[in-house]
Amino acid sequence: MNITRENIDALNAVVKVDIAKEDYSDKVEQILTDYRKSANIPGFRKGHVPMGMVKKQYGKAVLVDEVNKLLQDALNKYLTEEKLDVLGNPLPKPQDDLDWDSDAFTFEFELGLAPEFEVNLKGKKAITHYNIVADKKMLDNQVEHIRKQYGKIVSEKTVAKDSEITGVFENEEKGINNSATITLDKFKGKATEKQFIGAKVGDVITLKTKGLFNDDHDLINFLKVTHDDAHGLNVEVNFTINEINSRELADLDQELFDKLFGKGVVTSVTELKDKIKEDSEKQFAQQGDQKLLNDVTESLVENTKFDLPASFLQKWMQTAGEEVMDADQAKEEYEKSEKSMRYQLIEGKLIEKFNLQVTFDDLKAHAREMIKVQMAQFGQMNSTDEELDGIASRILSNKDEVKRLSEQLMSTKLLNLYKAEANLKTKEITYDDFVKEFYS
């Protein structure tokens, strides 16, 4: 067997594999001998079928199968030994004139080669890492929310500005019929609020869905319509009032503090706000980190310049998926996924350069911590090492879970790398401003 490579350019190559008779003949002969021993052909005793008849009946199929196995093994070994970093899989070049009756065969494969490039984390333009804080306004709102949540419900005769109104949204044509409890601050504009103020149980209020809520997603929540139906929905709905309540705010006393955090953990309003701030900012930190991860990813893709073997990859995509695509579909799919491909190559470079491997010990430790947090949510605070190891072992026996946890850990390792090595600047921002700036 002989394998040669012709480099078309820096990103494309053709590998030629020459297979001679001596490469496969012994294996084919052995398989046909085994077939002869077990073949059941009418008119012949088992094991006494003439070899000529066995070759005539099975020879071509065995030859094709063995040559293909030999070809794949040789190609994979060659790519490994030559340390070729290929994209996609080798594509066999069409051979309409392949003659399986000859003794020697030649096969050619197109290769798409990974580009050579360097990744620079110290870009010229600093990337902002947002430190999201809970400000006084947010803390006051959270305290009021807690007081309402744990307060006493009081039935009212008419709707007031702070009422909780339970009723049914209806529109027969659109199939809307949903019971909901709503407060007036959900509605957009003063006109809707005026319709409700002073209304009584049994009153029916007609509302236009277009621009009804401050957040259009509330159409999905309160009217129970699909996301597609909610988009651009412009109809009238009737809201029949069934119940009107107000909340008598709970006292900020030790009984409430103990309900929220356990006996004696918090003993004053100041400590309550400090605890809310601490817990909130832990969650905000995760959002700030995710924003940083996204921004560094975008920056690396934009500023790390290299070419890809686009024509090869589009050709490979035509047959790589579950459904075969034509050339136009493959081009469209390539354009959608090109940025993702680029980042995967950049990420691979960083993982290799900084040795960011996820080990089994990493996975086990991560699984244990995840289990401890989940068990603590159900009041189980004193799990033994034996219990944690047993549950972790069951989780890590599931390939899908191992893949998911590995991706989580690698994401964390990359985030820590970016924090240590990338050109960053820190900006403090309130949660409300963060949401307005990036998610409004």
Tab-separated table of C-alpha atoms in Angstrom:
chain	number	residue	atom	x	y	z
A	1	MET	CA	0.000	0.000	0.000
A	2	ASN	CA	1.204	3.490	-0.814
A	3	ILE	CA	-0.239	6.805	0.448
A	4	THR	CA	0.776	10.173	-0.940
A	5	ARG	CA	-0.491	13.713	-0.402
A	6	GLU	CA	-0.652	16.686	-2.741
A	7	ASN	CA	-1.171	20.058	-1.067
A	8	ILE	CA	-3.394	22.165	-3.328
A	9	ASP	CA	-2.932	25.219	-1.080
A	10	ALA	CA	-2.587	25.953	2.642
A	11	LEU	CA	-6.168	24.808	3.328
A	12	ASN	CA	-6.816	22.041	0.808
A	13	ALA	CA	-5.078	18.772	-0.026
A	14	VAL	CA	-5.705	15.505	-1.877
A	15	VAL	CA	-4.600	12.170	-0.424
A	16	LYS	CA	-4.046	9.300	-2.850
A	17	VAL	CA	-4.197	5.705	-1.572
A	18	ASP	CA	-2.852	2.886	-3.780
A	19	ILE	CA	-3.905	-0.622	-2.715
A	20	ALA	CA	-2.184	-3.658	-4.265
A	21	LYS	CA	-3.412	-7.272	-4.372
A	22	GLU	CA	-0.986	-8.398	-1.678
A	23	ASP	CA	-2.571	-5.869	0.740
A	24	TYR	CA	-5.920	-7.646	0.809
A	25	SER	CA	-5.655	-11.073	-0.866
A	26	ASP	CA	-4.746	-13.149	2.236
A	27	LYS	CA	-7.615	-11.645	4.250
A	28	VAL	CA	-10.147	-12.152	1.447
A	29	GLU	CA	-8.966	-15.751	0.940
A	30	GLN	CA	-9.308	-16.491	4.668
A	31	ILE	CA	-12.866	-15.104	4.801
A	32	LEU	CA	-13.933	-17.082	1.732
A	33	THR	CA	-12.408	-20.251	3.259
A	34	ASP	CA	-14.495	-19.673	6.385
A	35	TYR	CA	-17.580	-19.095	4.203
A	36	ARG	CA	-16.907	-22.417	2.439
A	37	LYS	CA	-16.912	-24.263	5.776
A	38	SER	CA	-20.325	-22.928	6.783
A	39	ALA	CA	-22.079	-22.289	3.446
A	40	ASN	CA	-25.376	-24.125	2.786
A	41	ILE	CA	-25.790	-24.516	-0.961
A	42	PRO	CA	-28.299	-27.064	-2.376
A	43	GLY	CA	-26.600	-30.106	-3.886
A	44	PHE	CA	-23.470	-29.903	-1.742
A	45	ARG	CA	-22.650	-31.178	1.695
A	46	LYS	CA	-21.789	-28.513	4.269
A	47	GLY	CA	-18.070	-27.751	4.042
A	48	HIS	CA	-17.694	-29.381	0.603
A	49	VAL	CA	-18.867	-26.525	-1.632
A	50	PRO	CA	-16.299	-25.938	-4.425
A	51	MET	CA	-14.180	-22.855	-3.741
A	52	GLY	CA	-14.889	-21.589	-7.254
A	53	MET	CA	-18.599	-21.485	-6.508
A	54	VAL	CA	-17.996	-19.702	-3.164
A	55	LYS	CA	-15.829	-17.094	-4.901
A	56	LYS	CA	-18.424	-16.605	-7.621
A	57	GLN	CA	-21.207	-16.092	-5.096
A	58	TYR	CA	-19.411	-14.140	-2.354
A	59	GLY	CA	-16.039	-13.061	-3.749
A	60	LYS	CA	-16.937	-9.588	-5.040
A	61	ALA	CA	-18.844	-8.576	-1.896
A	62	VAL	CA	-16.036	-9.764	0.396
A	63	LEU	CA	-13.434	-7.999	-1.742
A	64	VAL	CA	-15.308	-4.679	-1.657
A	65	ASP	CA	-15.881	-4.924	2.086
A	66	GLU	CA	-12.271	-5.747	2.922
A	67	VAL	CA	-10.807	-3.095	0.614
A	68	ASN	CA	-13.067	-0.457	2.187
A	69	LYS	CA	-12.050	-1.536	5.719
A	70	LEU	CA	-8.394	-1.501	4.720
A	71	LEU	CA	-8.830	1.907	3.095
A	72	GLN	CA	-10.474	3.522	6.149
A	73	ASP	CA	-7.943	2.054	8.581
A	74	ALA	CA	-5.021	3.182	6.431
A	75	LEU	CA	-6.442	6.677	5.961
A	76	ASN	CA	-7.109	7.185	9.679
A	77	LYS	CA	-3.644	5.909	10.564
A	78	TYR	CA	-2.062	8.218	7.984
A	79	LEU	CA	-3.879	11.308	9.288
A	80	THR	CA	-2.807	10.455	12.845
A	81	GLU	CA	0.825	9.733	11.996
A	82	GLU	CA	1.139	12.831	9.817
A	83	LYS	CA	-0.578	14.902	12.556
A	84	LEU	CA	-2.877	16.484	10.016
A	85	ASP	CA	-5.468	18.788	11.590
A	86	VAL	CA	-8.422	18.305	9.260
A	87	LEU	CA	-11.835	19.951	9.265
A	88	GLY	CA	-14.884	17.778	8.685
A	89	ASN	CA	-14.072	14.347	7.250
A	90	PRO	CA	-12.070	13.293	4.158
A	91	LEU	CA	-14.293	13.369	1.071
A	92	PRO	CA	-13.813	10.547	-1.470
A	93	LYS	CA	-13.437	11.831	-5.019
A	94	PRO	CA	-15.988	10.262	-7.398
A	95	GLN	CA	-14.701	7.284	-9.410
A	96	ASP	CA	-17.146	6.242	-12.103
A	97	ASP	CA	-14.591	3.936	-13.760
A	98	LEU	CA	-13.609	1.909	-10.684
A	99	ASP	CA	-13.033	-1.719	-11.824
A	100	TRP	CA	-13.441	-4.239	-8.998
A	101	ASP	CA	-12.201	-7.007	-11.310
A	102	SER	CA	-8.687	-5.572	-11.366
A	103	ASP	CA	-6.021	-6.471	-8.814
A	104	ALA	CA	-4.950	-2.941	-7.778
A	105	PHE	CA	-7.060	0.029	-6.782
A	106	THR	CA	-6.467	3.751	-6.389
A	107	PHE	CA	-8.612	6.042	-4.266
A	108	GLU	CA	-8.394	9.803	-3.768
A	109	PHE	CA	-9.736	11.900	-0.909
A	110	GLU	CA	-10.138	15.642	-0.580
A	111	LEU	CA	-9.034	17.141	2.750
A	112	GLY	CA	-9.941	20.467	4.325
A	113	LEU	CA	-7.027	21.573	6.523
A	114	ALA	CA	-7.308	23.680	9.664
A	115	PRO	CA	-5.684	27.108	9.215
A	116	GLU	CA	-2.582	28.238	11.064
A	117	PHE	CA	-3.182	31.291	13.268
A	118	GLU	CA	-2.377	32.836	16.644
A	119	VAL	CA	-4.869	33.955	19.283
A	120	ASN	CA	-4.200	37.226	21.094
A	121	LEU	CA	-6.220	37.730	24.266
A	122	LYS	CA	-4.636	41.133	24.874
A	123	GLY	CA	-6.649	42.989	22.243
A	124	LYS	CA	-6.238	46.742	21.730
A	125	LYS	CA	-9.785	47.533	22.842
A	126	ALA	CA	-10.593	46.633	26.445
A	127	ILE	CA	-13.696	44.496	27.007
A	128	THR	CA	-16.039	45.548	29.814
A	129	HIS	CA	-16.663	43.170	32.696
A	130	TYR	CA	-19.827	44.377	34.391
A	131	ASN	CA	-20.021	44.342	38.183
A	132	ILE	CA	-23.785	44.312	38.713
A	133	VAL	CA	-24.908	45.713	42.054
A	134	ALA	CA	-28.198	45.886	43.937
A	135	ASP	CA	-28.873	49.589	44.622
A	136	LYS	CA	-31.061	51.165	47.317
A	137	LYS	CA	-34.123	51.350	45.045
A	138	MET	CA	-33.915	47.654	44.250
A	139	LEU	CA	-33.409	46.663	47.881
A	140	ASP	CA	-36.394	48.762	48.972
A	141	ASN	CA	-38.520	47.152	46.251
A	142	GLN	CA	-37.409	43.684	47.324
A	143	VAL	CA	-38.293	44.401	50.960
A	144	GLU	CA	-41.735	45.657	49.904
A	145	HIS	CA	-42.218	42.566	47.721
A	146	ILE	CA	-41.380	40.326	50.692
A	147	ARG	CA	-43.789	42.208	52.912
A	148	LYS	CA	-46.545	41.788	50.304
A	149	GLN	CA	-45.732	38.133	49.751
A	150	TYR	CA	-45.960	37.335	53.465
A	151	GLY	CA	-48.699	39.851	54.211
A	152	LYS	CA	-52.397	39.202	54.851
A	153	ILE	CA	-54.857	39.165	51.932
A	154	VAL	CA	-57.793	41.530	52.483
A	155	SER	CA	-60.923	41.356	50.297
A	156	GLU	CA	-61.974	44.689	48.749
A	157	LYS	CA	-65.200	45.898	47.110
A	158	THR	CA	-63.639	48.108	44.430
A	159	VAL	CA	-60.349	48.206	42.523
A	160	ALA	CA	-57.708	50.602	43.840
A	161	LYS	CA	-54.237	51.418	42.508
A	162	ASP	CA	-52.514	48.648	44.506
A	163	SER	CA	-55.232	45.972	44.157
A	164	GLU	CA	-54.634	42.356	43.114
A	165	ILE	CA	-57.390	41.591	40.610
A	166	THR	CA	-58.388	38.027	39.744
A	167	GLY	CA	-60.506	37.458	36.662
A	168	VAL	CA	-60.825	35.829	33.263
A	169	PHE	CA	-59.440	37.076	29.929
A	170	GLU	CA	-61.728	36.030	27.031
A	171	ASN	CA	-61.817	36.280	23.257
A	172	GLU	CA	-63.914	33.569	21.613
A	173	GLU	CA	-62.501	34.055	18.103
A	174	LYS	CA	-58.890	33.573	19.261
A	175	GLY	CA	-59.791	30.842	21.741
A	176	ILE	CA	-58.618	32.933	24.697
A	177	ASN	CA	-60.134	31.909	28.035
A	178	ASN	CA	-57.717	32.172	30.916
A	179	SER	CA	-58.014	32.972	34.606
A	180	ALA	CA	-55.278	35.250	35.943
A	181	THR	CA	-54.384	37.459	38.894
A	182	ILE	CA	-52.928	40.791	37.855
A	183	THR	CA	-51.842	44.131	39.295
A	184	LEU	CA	-52.325	47.481	37.541
A	185	ASP	CA	-48.582	48.155	37.238
A	186	LYS	CA	-48.441	45.414	34.577
A	187	PHE	CA	-50.497	47.512	32.187
A	188	LYS	CA	-48.948	50.059	29.862
A	189	GLY	CA	-50.260	53.609	30.101
A	190	LYS	CA	-52.690	55.379	32.416
A	191	ALA	CA	-55.797	54.829	30.258
A	192	THR	CA	-56.058	51.122	31.121
A	193	GLU	CA	-55.475	51.843	34.804
A	194	LYS	CA	-58.380	54.345	34.758
A	195	GLN	CA	-60.679	51.655	33.310
A	196	PHE	CA	-60.017	49.486	36.372
A	197	ILE	CA	-60.013	52.038	39.213
A	198	GLY	CA	-63.352	51.842	41.016
A	199	ALA	CA	-64.534	48.689	39.169
A	200	LYS	CA	-66.396	46.000	41.141
A	201	VAL	CA	-66.640	42.203	41.145
A	202	GLY	CA	-68.675	41.113	38.112
A	203	ASP	CA	-67.692	44.103	35.970
A	204	VAL	CA	-66.436	43.340	32.452
A	205	ILE	CA	-63.644	45.528	31.078
A	206	THR	CA	-62.822	45.506	27.362
A	207	LEU	CA	-59.123	45.840	26.525
A	208	LYS	CA	-57.096	46.054	23.317
A	209	THR	CA	-54.170	43.628	23.297
A	210	LYS	CA	-51.885	45.858	21.212
A	211	GLY	CA	-49.626	47.708	23.645
A	212	LEU	CA	-51.620	46.393	26.598
A	213	PHE	CA	-48.657	45.411	28.808
A	214	ASN	CA	-45.327	46.998	29.633
A	215	ASP	CA	-43.747	43.681	28.624
A	216	ASP	CA	-45.260	42.058	25.524
A	217	HIS	CA	-44.315	38.631	26.908
A	218	ASP	CA	-47.086	39.123	29.474
A	219	LEU	CA	-49.550	38.400	26.652
A	220	ILE	CA	-48.236	34.834	26.771
A	221	ASN	CA	-48.418	34.662	30.575
A	222	PHE	CA	-51.830	36.215	31.173
A	223	LEU	CA	-53.714	35.286	27.987
A	224	LYS	CA	-52.034	31.867	27.555
A	225	VAL	CA	-51.387	32.356	23.847
A	226	THR	CA	-48.379	30.971	21.983
A	227	HIS	CA	-45.287	33.055	21.312
A	228	ASP	CA	-46.188	33.210	17.611
A	229	ASP	CA	-49.781	34.269	18.345
A	230	ALA	CA	-48.636	36.913	20.824
A	231	HIS	CA	-46.406	38.569	18.223
A	232	GLY	CA	-48.404	41.455	16.732
A	233	LEU	CA	-51.650	40.349	18.426
A	234	ASN	CA	-54.206	43.137	17.929
A	235	VAL	CA	-57.669	42.101	19.141
A	236	GLU	CA	-60.088	43.025	21.917
A	237	VAL	CA	-60.378	40.850	25.033
A	238	ASN	CA	-62.931	41.013	27.827
A	239	PHE	CA	-61.706	40.791	31.415
A	240	THR	CA	-64.382	39.708	33.887
A	241	ILE	CA	-63.495	40.633	37.472
A	242	ASN	CA	-64.071	37.740	39.891
A	243	GLU	CA	-62.135	38.864	42.954
A	244	ILE	CA	-60.477	42.039	44.300
A	245	ASN	CA	-57.896	41.890	47.067
A	246	SER	CA	-55.311	44.068	48.718
A	247	ARG	CA	-52.275	43.079	50.729
A	248	GLU	CA	-51.806	44.143	54.304
A	249	LEU	CA	-48.012	44.350	54.501
A	250	ALA	CA	-46.259	41.956	56.866
A	251	ASP	CA	-44.378	43.497	59.791
A	252	LEU	CA	-40.600	43.543	59.527
A	253	ASP	CA	-40.143	41.600	62.739
A	254	GLN	CA	-38.114	38.647	63.969
A	255	GLU	CA	-40.887	36.196	63.070
A	256	LEU	CA	-40.647	37.243	59.411
A	257	PHE	CA	-36.828	37.204	59.431
A	258	ASP	CA	-36.825	33.650	60.840
A	259	LYS	CA	-39.317	32.510	58.181
A	260	LEU	CA	-37.078	33.847	55.447
A	261	PHE	CA	-33.610	32.774	56.579
A	262	GLY	CA	-33.891	30.501	59.597
A	263	LYS	CA	-33.875	31.257	63.297
A	264	GLY	CA	-31.553	34.094	64.308
A	265	VAL	CA	-29.705	34.420	60.962
A	266	VAL	CA	-31.093	37.935	60.408
A	267	THR	CA	-32.138	40.166	63.324
A	268	SER	CA	-32.746	43.635	61.818
A	269	VAL	CA	-33.938	45.436	58.672
A	270	THR	CA	-30.329	46.462	57.965
A	271	GLU	CA	-29.222	42.818	58.118
A	272	LEU	CA	-32.208	41.856	55.950
A	273	LYS	CA	-31.147	44.291	53.233
A	274	ASP	CA	-27.523	43.175	53.536
A	275	LYS	CA	-28.620	39.546	53.082
A	276	ILE	CA	-30.811	40.405	50.071
A	277	LYS	CA	-27.933	42.388	48.559
A	278	GLU	CA	-25.461	39.534	49.087
A	279	ASP	CA	-27.761	36.862	47.620
A	280	SER	CA	-28.840	39.065	44.687
A	281	GLU	CA	-25.316	40.046	43.725
A	282	LYS	CA	-24.229	36.395	43.681
A	283	GLN	CA	-26.868	35.802	41.007
A	284	PHE	CA	-25.967	39.030	39.201
A	285	ALA	CA	-22.324	37.917	39.074
A	286	GLN	CA	-23.368	34.930	36.978
A	287	GLN	CA	-25.120	37.240	34.509
A	288	GLY	CA	-22.109	39.547	34.394
A	289	ASP	CA	-19.834	36.563	33.751
A	290	GLN	CA	-22.095	35.275	30.974
A	291	LYS	CA	-22.054	38.718	29.343
A	292	LEU	CA	-18.261	38.758	29.590
A	293	LEU	CA	-18.037	35.273	28.066
A	294	ASN	CA	-20.268	36.342	25.164
A	295	ASP	CA	-18.359	39.594	24.601
A	296	VAL	CA	-14.926	37.940	24.638
A	297	THR	CA	-16.212	35.285	22.227
A	298	GLU	CA	-17.474	37.966	19.830
A	299	SER	CA	-14.217	39.905	20.111
A	300	LEU	CA	-12.042	36.850	19.456
A	301	VAL	CA	-14.067	35.829	16.396
A	302	GLU	CA	-14.002	39.374	15.033
A	303	ASN	CA	-10.300	40.067	15.640
A	304	THR	CA	-8.674	36.664	15.010
A	305	LYS	CA	-8.188	36.627	11.266
A	306	PHE	CA	-7.783	33.404	9.265
A	307	ASP	CA	-9.233	31.762	6.178
A	308	LEU	CA	-11.284	28.567	6.083
A	309	PRO	CA	-11.547	25.968	3.275
A	310	ALA	CA	-15.072	27.229	2.542
A	311	SER	CA	-15.669	25.300	-0.702
A	312	PHE	CA	-14.568	22.019	0.893
A	313	LEU	CA	-16.691	22.572	4.013
A	314	GLN	CA	-19.784	23.364	1.951
A	315	LYS	CA	-19.240	20.215	-0.090
A	316	TRP	CA	-18.742	18.191	3.116
A	317	MET	CA	-21.916	19.640	4.637
A	318	GLN	CA	-23.994	18.318	1.753
A	319	THR	CA	-23.672	14.751	3.045
A	320	ALA	CA	-22.532	15.189	6.683
A	321	GLY	CA	-25.995	15.596	8.233
A	322	GLU	CA	-28.977	13.317	8.547
A	323	GLU	CA	-30.507	14.823	5.403
A	324	VAL	CA	-28.618	15.372	2.152
A	325	MET	CA	-28.432	19.037	1.076
A	326	ASP	CA	-27.948	20.545	-2.342
A	327	ALA	CA	-25.181	23.093	-3.007
A	328	ASP	CA	-27.358	26.141	-2.253
A	329	GLN	CA	-28.612	24.689	1.034
A	330	ALA	CA	-25.074	23.777	2.085
A	331	LYS	CA	-23.858	27.300	1.298
A	332	GLU	CA	-26.646	28.793	3.397
A	333	GLU	CA	-25.916	26.409	6.281
A	334	TYR	CA	-22.206	27.210	6.087
A	335	GLU	CA	-22.876	30.942	6.308
A	336	LYS	CA	-25.044	30.360	9.403
A	337	SER	CA	-22.435	28.230	11.160
A	338	GLU	CA	-19.187	29.897	10.011
A	339	LYS	CA	-18.869	32.062	13.147
A	340	SER	CA	-19.392	29.009	15.353
A	341	MET	CA	-16.736	27.067	13.411
A	342	ARG	CA	-14.290	29.928	13.815
A	343	TYR	CA	-14.824	30.098	17.565
A	344	GLN	CA	-14.437	26.320	17.918
A	345	LEU	CA	-11.018	26.576	16.253
A	346	ILE	CA	-10.044	29.552	18.433
A	347	GLU	CA	-11.248	27.747	21.555
A	348	GLY	CA	-9.249	24.666	20.565
A	349	LYS	CA	-6.104	26.796	20.271
A	350	LEU	CA	-6.675	28.284	23.723
A	351	ILE	CA	-7.381	24.893	25.299
A	352	GLU	CA	-4.125	23.534	23.849
A	353	LYS	CA	-2.030	26.623	24.628
A	354	PHE	CA	-3.174	26.952	28.257
A	355	ASN	CA	-3.717	23.213	28.877
A	356	LEU	CA	-7.379	23.618	29.839
A	357	GLN	CA	-8.238	19.952	30.044
A	358	VAL	CA	-11.264	18.660	31.970
A	359	THR	CA	-10.168	15.642	34.022
A	360	PHE	CA	-12.308	12.944	35.620
A	361	ASP	CA	-11.401	14.363	39.038
A	362	ASP	CA	-12.704	17.761	37.869
A	363	LEU	CA	-15.977	16.162	36.775
A	364	LYS	CA	-16.357	14.231	40.025
A	365	ALA	CA	-15.717	17.314	42.181
A	366	HIS	CA	-18.135	19.387	40.091
A	367	ALA	CA	-20.825	16.708	40.329
A	368	ARG	CA	-20.385	16.494	44.126
A	369	GLU	CA	-20.775	20.258	44.547
A	370	MET	CA	-23.848	20.290	42.301
A	371	ILE	CA	-25.405	17.472	44.373
A	372	LYS	CA	-24.640	19.240	47.680
A	373	VAL	CA	-26.370	22.416	46.482
A	374	GLN	CA	-29.435	20.505	45.286
A	375	MET	CA	-29.676	18.509	48.514
A	376	ALA	CA	-29.331	21.690	50.598
A	377	GLN	CA	-32.362	23.135	48.799
A	378	PHE	CA	-34.380	20.272	50.281
A	379	GLY	CA	-32.961	20.760	53.771
A	380	GLN	CA	-30.348	17.972	53.592
A	381	MET	CA	-27.276	19.768	54.914
A	382	ASN	CA	-25.173	16.893	56.268
A	383	SER	CA	-24.626	14.511	53.356
A	384	THR	CA	-21.783	12.024	53.856
A	385	ASP	CA	-18.896	11.583	51.403
A	386	GLU	CA	-20.169	8.089	50.698
A	387	GLU	CA	-23.627	9.410	49.702
A	388	LEU	CA	-22.160	12.142	47.504
A	389	ASP	CA	-19.743	9.731	45.796
A	390	GLY	CA	-22.547	7.241	45.122
A	391	ILE	CA	-24.813	9.818	43.492
A	392	ALA	CA	-21.892	11.337	41.563
A	393	SER	CA	-20.936	7.910	40.210
A	394	ARG	CA	-24.474	7.355	38.919
A	395	ILE	CA	-24.470	10.757	37.225
A	396	LEU	CA	-21.068	10.176	35.631
A	397	SER	CA	-22.181	6.803	34.232
A	398	ASN	CA	-24.523	8.732	31.911
A	399	LYS	CA	-22.689	9.866	28.759
A	400	ASP	CA	-25.070	12.784	28.155
A	401	GLU	CA	-24.534	14.062	31.701
A	402	VAL	CA	-20.767	13.734	31.352
A	403	LYS	CA	-20.909	15.759	28.126
A	404	ARG	CA	-23.088	18.446	29.735
A	405	LEU	CA	-20.909	18.736	32.841
A	406	SER	CA	-17.724	18.763	30.739
A	407	GLU	CA	-19.066	21.684	28.707
A	408	GLN	CA	-19.990	23.548	31.908
A	409	LEU	CA	-16.527	23.030	33.353
A	410	MET	CA	-14.741	24.028	30.153
A	411	SER	CA	-16.870	27.175	29.985
A	412	THR	CA	-15.801	28.003	33.559
A	413	LYS	CA	-12.122	27.343	32.761
A	414	LEU	CA	-12.312	29.623	29.709
A	415	LEU	CA	-14.084	32.328	31.723
A	416	ASN	CA	-11.336	32.208	34.372
A	417	LEU	CA	-8.722	32.371	31.611
A	418	TYR	CA	-10.359	35.456	30.093
A	419	LYS	CA	-10.521	37.140	33.505
A	420	ALA	CA	-6.801	36.491	34.024
A	421	GLU	CA	-5.423	37.105	30.529
A	422	ALA	CA	-7.804	39.248	28.446
A	423	ASN	CA	-7.693	43.037	28.207
A	424	LEU	CA	-10.608	43.891	30.525
A	425	LYS	CA	-11.994	46.909	32.296
A	426	THR	CA	-14.531	46.736	35.138
A	427	LYS	CA	-17.679	48.841	35.229
A	428	GLU	CA	-20.121	48.947	38.115
A	429	ILE	CA	-23.755	49.049	37.039
A	430	THR	CA	-27.105	48.615	38.740
A	431	TYR	CA	-29.185	45.615	37.793
A	432	ASP	CA	-31.960	47.803	36.335
A	433	ASP	CA	-29.478	49.678	34.136
A	434	PHE	CA	-27.851	46.407	33.080
A	435	VAL	CA	-31.219	44.985	31.979
A	436	LYS	CA	-32.184	48.224	30.170
A	437	GLU	CA	-28.867	48.405	28.326
A	438	PHE	CA	-28.607	44.805	27.174
A	439	TYR	CA	-32.001	43.113	27.347
A	440	SER	CA	-34.620	45.802	26.748
